[in-house]
PDB file of C-alpha atoms in Angstrom:
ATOM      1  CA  UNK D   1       1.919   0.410 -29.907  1.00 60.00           C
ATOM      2  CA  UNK D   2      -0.345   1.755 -27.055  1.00 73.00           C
ATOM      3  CA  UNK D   3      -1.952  -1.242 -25.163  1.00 78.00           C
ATOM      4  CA  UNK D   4      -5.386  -0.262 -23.856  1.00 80.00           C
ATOM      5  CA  UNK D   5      -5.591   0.831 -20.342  1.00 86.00           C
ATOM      6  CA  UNK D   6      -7.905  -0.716 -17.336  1.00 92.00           C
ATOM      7  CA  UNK D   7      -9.096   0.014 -14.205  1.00 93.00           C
ATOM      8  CA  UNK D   8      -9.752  -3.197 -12.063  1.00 95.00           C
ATOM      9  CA  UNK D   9     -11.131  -2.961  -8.352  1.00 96.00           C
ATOM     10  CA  UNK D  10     -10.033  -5.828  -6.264  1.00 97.00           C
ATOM     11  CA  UNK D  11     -11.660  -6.006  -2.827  1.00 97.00           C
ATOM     12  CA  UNK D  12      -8.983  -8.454  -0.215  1.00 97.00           C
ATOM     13  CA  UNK D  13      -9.456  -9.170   3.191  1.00 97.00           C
ATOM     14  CA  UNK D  14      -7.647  -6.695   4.984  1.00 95.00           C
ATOM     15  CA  UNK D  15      -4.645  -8.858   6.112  1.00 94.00           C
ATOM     16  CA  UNK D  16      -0.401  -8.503   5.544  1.00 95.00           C
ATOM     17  CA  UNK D  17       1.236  -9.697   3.052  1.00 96.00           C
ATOM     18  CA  UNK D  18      -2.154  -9.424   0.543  1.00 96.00           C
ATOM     19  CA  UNK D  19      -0.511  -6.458  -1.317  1.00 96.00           C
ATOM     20  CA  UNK D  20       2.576  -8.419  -2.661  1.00 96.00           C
ATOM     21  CA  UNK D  21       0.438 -11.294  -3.628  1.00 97.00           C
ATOM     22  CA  UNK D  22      -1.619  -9.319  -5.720  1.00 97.00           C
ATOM     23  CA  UNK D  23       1.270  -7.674  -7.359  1.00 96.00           C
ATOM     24  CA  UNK D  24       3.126 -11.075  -8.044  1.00 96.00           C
ATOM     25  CA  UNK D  25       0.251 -12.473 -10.356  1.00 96.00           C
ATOM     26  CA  UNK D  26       0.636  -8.905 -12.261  1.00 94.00           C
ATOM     27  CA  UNK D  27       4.415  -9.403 -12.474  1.00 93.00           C
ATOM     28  CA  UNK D  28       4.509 -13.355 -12.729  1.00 93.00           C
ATOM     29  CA  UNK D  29       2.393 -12.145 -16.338  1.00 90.00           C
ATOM     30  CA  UNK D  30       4.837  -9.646 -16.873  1.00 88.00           C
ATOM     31  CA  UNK D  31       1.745  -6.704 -16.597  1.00 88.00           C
ATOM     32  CA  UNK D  32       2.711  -3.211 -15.320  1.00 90.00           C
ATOM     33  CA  UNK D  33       1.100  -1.687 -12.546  1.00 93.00           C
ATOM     34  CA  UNK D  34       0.666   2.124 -14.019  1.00 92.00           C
ATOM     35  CA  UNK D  35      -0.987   3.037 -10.792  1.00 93.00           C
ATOM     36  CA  UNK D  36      -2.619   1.448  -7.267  1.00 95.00           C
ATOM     37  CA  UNK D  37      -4.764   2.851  -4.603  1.00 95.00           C
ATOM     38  CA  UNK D  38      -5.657   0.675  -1.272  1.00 95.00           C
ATOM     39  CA  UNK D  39      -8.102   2.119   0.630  1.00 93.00           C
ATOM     40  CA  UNK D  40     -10.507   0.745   3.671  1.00 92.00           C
ATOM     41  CA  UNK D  41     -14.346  -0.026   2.770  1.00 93.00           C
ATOM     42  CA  UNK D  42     -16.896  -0.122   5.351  1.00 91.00           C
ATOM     43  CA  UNK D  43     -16.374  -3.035   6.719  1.00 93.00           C
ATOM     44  CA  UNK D  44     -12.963  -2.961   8.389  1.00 92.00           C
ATOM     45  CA  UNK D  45     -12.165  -6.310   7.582  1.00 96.00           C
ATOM     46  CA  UNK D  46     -11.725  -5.253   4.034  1.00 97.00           C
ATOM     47  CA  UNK D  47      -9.672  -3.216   1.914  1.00 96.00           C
ATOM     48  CA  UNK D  48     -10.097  -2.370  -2.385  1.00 96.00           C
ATOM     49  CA  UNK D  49      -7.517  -2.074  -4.461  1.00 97.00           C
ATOM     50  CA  UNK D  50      -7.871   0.318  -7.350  1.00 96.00           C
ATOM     51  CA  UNK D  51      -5.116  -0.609 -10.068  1.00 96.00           C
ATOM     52  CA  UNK D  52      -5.194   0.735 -13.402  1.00 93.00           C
ATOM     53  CA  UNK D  53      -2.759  -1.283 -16.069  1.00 92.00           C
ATOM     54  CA  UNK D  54      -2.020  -1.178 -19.698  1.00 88.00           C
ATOM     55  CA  UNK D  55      -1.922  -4.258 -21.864  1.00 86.00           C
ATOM     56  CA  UNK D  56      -3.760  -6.944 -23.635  1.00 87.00           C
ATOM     57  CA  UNK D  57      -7.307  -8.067 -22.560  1.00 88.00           C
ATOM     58  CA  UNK D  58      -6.671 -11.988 -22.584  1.00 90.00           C
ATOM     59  CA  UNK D  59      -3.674 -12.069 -20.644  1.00 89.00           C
ATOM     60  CA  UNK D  60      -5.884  -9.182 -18.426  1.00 91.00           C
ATOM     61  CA  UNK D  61      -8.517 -12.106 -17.822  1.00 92.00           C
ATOM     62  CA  UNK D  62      -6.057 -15.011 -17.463  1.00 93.00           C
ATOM     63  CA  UNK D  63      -4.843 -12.216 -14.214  1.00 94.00           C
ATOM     64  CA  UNK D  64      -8.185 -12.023 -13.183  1.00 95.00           C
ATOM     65  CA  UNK D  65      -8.633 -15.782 -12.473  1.00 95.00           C
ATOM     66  CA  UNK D  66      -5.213 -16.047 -11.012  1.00 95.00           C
ATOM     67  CA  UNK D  67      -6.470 -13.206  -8.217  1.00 96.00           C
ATOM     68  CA  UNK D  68      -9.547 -15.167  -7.677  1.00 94.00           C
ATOM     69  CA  UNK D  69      -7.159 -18.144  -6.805  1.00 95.00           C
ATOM     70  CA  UNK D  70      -5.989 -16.169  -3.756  1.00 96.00           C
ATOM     71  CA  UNK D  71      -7.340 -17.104  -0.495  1.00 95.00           C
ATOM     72  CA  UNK D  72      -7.675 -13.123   0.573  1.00 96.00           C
ATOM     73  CA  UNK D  73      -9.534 -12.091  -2.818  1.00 97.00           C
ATOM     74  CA  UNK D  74     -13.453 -11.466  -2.509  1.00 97.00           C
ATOM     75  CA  UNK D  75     -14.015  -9.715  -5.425  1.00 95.00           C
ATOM     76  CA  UNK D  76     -12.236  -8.766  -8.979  1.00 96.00           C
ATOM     77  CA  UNK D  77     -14.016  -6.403 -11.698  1.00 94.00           C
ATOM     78  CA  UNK D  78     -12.169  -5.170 -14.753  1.00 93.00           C
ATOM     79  CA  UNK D  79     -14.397  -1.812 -15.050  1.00 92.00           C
ATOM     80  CA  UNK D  80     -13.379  -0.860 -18.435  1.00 87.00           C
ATOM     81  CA  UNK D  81     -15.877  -0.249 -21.043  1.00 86.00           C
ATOM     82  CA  UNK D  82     -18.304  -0.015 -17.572  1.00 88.00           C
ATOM     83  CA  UNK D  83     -20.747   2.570 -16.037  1.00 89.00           C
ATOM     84  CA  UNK D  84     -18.062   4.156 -13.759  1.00 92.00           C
ATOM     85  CA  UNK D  85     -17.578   7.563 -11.955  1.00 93.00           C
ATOM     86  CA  UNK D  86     -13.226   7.968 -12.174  1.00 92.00           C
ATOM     87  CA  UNK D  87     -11.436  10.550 -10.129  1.00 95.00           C
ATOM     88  CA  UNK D  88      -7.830  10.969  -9.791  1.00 95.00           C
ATOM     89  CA  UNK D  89      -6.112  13.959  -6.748  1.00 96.00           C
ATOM     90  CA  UNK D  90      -3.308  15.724  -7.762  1.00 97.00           C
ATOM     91  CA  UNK D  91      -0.640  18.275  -6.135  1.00 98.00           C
ATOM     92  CA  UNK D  92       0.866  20.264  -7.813  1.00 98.00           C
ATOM     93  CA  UNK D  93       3.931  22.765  -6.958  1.00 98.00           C
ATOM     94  CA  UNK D  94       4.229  25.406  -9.481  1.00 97.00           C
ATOM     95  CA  UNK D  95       7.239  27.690  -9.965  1.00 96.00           C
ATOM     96  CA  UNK D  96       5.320  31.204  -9.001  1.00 93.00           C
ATOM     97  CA  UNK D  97       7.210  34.375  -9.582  1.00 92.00           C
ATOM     98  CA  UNK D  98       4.822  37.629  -9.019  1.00 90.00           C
ATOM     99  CA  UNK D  99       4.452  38.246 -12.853  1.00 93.00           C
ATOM    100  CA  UNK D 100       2.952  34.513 -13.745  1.00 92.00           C
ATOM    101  CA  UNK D 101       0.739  34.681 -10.279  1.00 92.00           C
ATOM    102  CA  UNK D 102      -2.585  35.313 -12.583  1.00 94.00           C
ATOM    103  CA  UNK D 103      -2.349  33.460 -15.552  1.00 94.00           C
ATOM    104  CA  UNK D 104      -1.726  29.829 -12.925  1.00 95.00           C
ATOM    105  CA  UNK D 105      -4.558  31.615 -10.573  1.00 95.00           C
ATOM    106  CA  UNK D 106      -6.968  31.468 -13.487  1.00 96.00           C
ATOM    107  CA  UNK D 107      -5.738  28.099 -14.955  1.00 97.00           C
ATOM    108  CA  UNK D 108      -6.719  26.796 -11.648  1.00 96.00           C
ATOM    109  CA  UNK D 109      -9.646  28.872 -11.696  1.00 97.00           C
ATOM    110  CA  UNK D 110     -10.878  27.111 -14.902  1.00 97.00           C
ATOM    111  CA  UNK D 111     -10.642  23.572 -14.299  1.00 97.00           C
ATOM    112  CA  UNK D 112     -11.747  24.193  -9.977  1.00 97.00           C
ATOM    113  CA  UNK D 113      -8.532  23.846  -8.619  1.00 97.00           C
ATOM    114  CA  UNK D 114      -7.820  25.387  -5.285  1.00 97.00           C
ATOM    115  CA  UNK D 115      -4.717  26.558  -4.049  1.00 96.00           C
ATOM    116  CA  UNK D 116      -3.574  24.982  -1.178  1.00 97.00           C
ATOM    117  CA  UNK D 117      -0.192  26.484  -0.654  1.00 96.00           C
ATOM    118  CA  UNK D 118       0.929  30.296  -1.847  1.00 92.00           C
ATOM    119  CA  UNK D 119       4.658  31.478  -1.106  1.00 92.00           C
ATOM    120  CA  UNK D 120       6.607  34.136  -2.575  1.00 91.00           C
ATOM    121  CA  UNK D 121       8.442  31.695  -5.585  1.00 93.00           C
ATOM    122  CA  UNK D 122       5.660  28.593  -5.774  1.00 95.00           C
ATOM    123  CA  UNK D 123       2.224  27.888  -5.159  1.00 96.00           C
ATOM    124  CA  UNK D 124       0.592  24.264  -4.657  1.00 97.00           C
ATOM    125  CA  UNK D 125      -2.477  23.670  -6.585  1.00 97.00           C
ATOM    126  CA  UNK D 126      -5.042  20.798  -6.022  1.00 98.00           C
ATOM    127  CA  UNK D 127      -6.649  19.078  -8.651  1.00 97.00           C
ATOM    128  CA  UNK D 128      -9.252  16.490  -8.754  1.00 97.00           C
ATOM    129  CA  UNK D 129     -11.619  14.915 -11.380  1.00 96.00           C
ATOM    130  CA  UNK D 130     -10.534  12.304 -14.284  1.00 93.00           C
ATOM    131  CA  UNK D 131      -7.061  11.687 -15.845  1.00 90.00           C
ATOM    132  CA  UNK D 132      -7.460  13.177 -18.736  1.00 93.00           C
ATOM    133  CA  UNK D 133      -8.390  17.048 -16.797  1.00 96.00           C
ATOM    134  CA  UNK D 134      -5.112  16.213 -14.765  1.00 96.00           C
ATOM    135  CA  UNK D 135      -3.185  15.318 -17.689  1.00 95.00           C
ATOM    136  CA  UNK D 136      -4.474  18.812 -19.262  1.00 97.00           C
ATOM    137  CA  UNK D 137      -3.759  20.765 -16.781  1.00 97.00           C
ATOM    138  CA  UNK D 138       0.122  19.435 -16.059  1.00 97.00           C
ATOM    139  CA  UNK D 139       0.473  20.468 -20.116  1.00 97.00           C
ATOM    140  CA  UNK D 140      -0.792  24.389 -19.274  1.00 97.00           C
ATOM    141  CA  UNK D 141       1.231  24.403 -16.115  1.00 97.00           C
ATOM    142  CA  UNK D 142       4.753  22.968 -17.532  1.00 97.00           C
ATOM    143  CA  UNK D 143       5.724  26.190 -19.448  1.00 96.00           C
ATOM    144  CA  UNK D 144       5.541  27.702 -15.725  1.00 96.00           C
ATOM    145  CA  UNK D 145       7.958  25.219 -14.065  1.00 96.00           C
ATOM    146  CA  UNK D 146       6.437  22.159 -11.841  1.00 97.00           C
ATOM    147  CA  UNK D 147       8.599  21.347  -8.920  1.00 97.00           C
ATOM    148  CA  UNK D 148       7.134  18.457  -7.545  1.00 97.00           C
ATOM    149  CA  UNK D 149       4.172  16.293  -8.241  1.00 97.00           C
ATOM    150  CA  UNK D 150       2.036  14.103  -6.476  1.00 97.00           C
ATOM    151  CA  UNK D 151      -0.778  11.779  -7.946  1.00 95.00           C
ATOM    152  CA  UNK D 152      -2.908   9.682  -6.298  1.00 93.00           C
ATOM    153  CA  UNK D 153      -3.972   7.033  -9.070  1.00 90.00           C
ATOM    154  CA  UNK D 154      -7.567   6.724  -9.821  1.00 91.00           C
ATOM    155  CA  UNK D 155     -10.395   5.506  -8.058  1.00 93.00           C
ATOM    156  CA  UNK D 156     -13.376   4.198  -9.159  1.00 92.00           C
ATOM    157  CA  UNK D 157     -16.927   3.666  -8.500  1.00 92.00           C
ATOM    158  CA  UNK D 158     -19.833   1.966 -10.087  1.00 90.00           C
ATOM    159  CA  UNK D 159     -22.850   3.766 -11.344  1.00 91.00           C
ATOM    160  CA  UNK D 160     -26.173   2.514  -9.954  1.00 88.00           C
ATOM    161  CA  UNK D 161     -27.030  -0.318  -7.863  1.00 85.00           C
ATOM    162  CA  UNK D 162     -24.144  -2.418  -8.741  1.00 81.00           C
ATOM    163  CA  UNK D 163     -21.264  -3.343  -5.908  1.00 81.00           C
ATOM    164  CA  UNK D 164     -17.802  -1.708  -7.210  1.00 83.00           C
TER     165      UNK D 164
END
C-alpha cells in the first residue's frame, strides 16, 4: 500500500545536536525520512529543514507536536495539499559512447538540462525542477547506463505572502 507522501519545512535555531533531535521524534514514531535538506535562512541564527516522508497523516500530526516540544523548533508546516513552488537538483552520470551522444543531448535538451561534464565514455547532466520531471528523466536515461546519481531532496517554498 503506498502511504501518501509530505513535504514538511521545519525552521530550528541553528545550533548542534538539533539535527538528531529532529530525526529521533521521526524514528521514535517509526516514520521514514525519504529525503532532508538543511539549509541557512537569512537570519544566520536559523536553519530549515526540508524533509519529505511517506506515511499516515495522524501519526504525521502527532510528529508535528512532538517537534514543537523541542526547545530549538520555531516553526513546523506540513505543506502538502498547500500553495507550494517544489524543486528537486539532480546529477546525473550517463554511460556516453559516441553513437548514443545525441539522443541523451536532446533528452537533456527537452526537459532544460545542461551538461555539466562531457568525456569520451560519460557525460554528467544537471537536472532541476519537481520530482516527478527527475523521476522521468532517470526512466529515459536508464536504457543508456547511469553510473552514479546524486539527488538533492526537495525544497520548498510557499506561494504568496505566507512564511514557508
Amino acid at each position: 500500500m503506498n502511504m501518501p507522501s509530505h513535504t514538511i519545512s521545519v525552521l530550528v535555531r541553528n545550533k548542534p545536536g538539533v539535527l538528531v533531535r529532529v530525526a529521533l521524534v521521526f524514528a521514535r514514531r517509526g516514520y521514514n525520512i525519504d529525503s532532508l535538506v538543511v539549509s541557512h535562512v537569512l537570519d544566520s541564527e536559523f536553519s530549515r529543514m526540508t524533509i519529505t516522508c511517506s506515511g499516515d497523516p495522524a501519526t504525521l500530526d502527532q510528529i508535528i507536536k512532538q517537534l514543537f516540544k523541542l526547545i530549538d523548533v520555531v516553526r513546523a508546516i506540513d505543506h502538502t495539499g498547500e500553495s507550494v513552488i517544489e524543486k528537486e537538483m539532480a546529477l546525473i552520470k550517463v554511460k556516453c559512447p559516441p553513437e548514443n551522444r545525441t539522443g541523451l543531448l536532446q533528452i537533456a535538451e527537452h526537459f532544460k538540462g545542461t551538461t555539466v561534464d562531457f568525456g569520451h565514455e560519460s557525460l554528467i547532466l544537471q537536472m532541476a525542477g519537481g520530482s516527478d520531471k527527475i523521476d522521468h528523466v532517470l526512466g529515459l536515461l536508464q536504457p543508456f547506463g547511469i553510473v552514479d546519481l546524486v539527488r538533492t531532496g526537495k525544497i520548498l517554498m510557499a506561494r504568496g505572502a505566507d512564511k514557508t
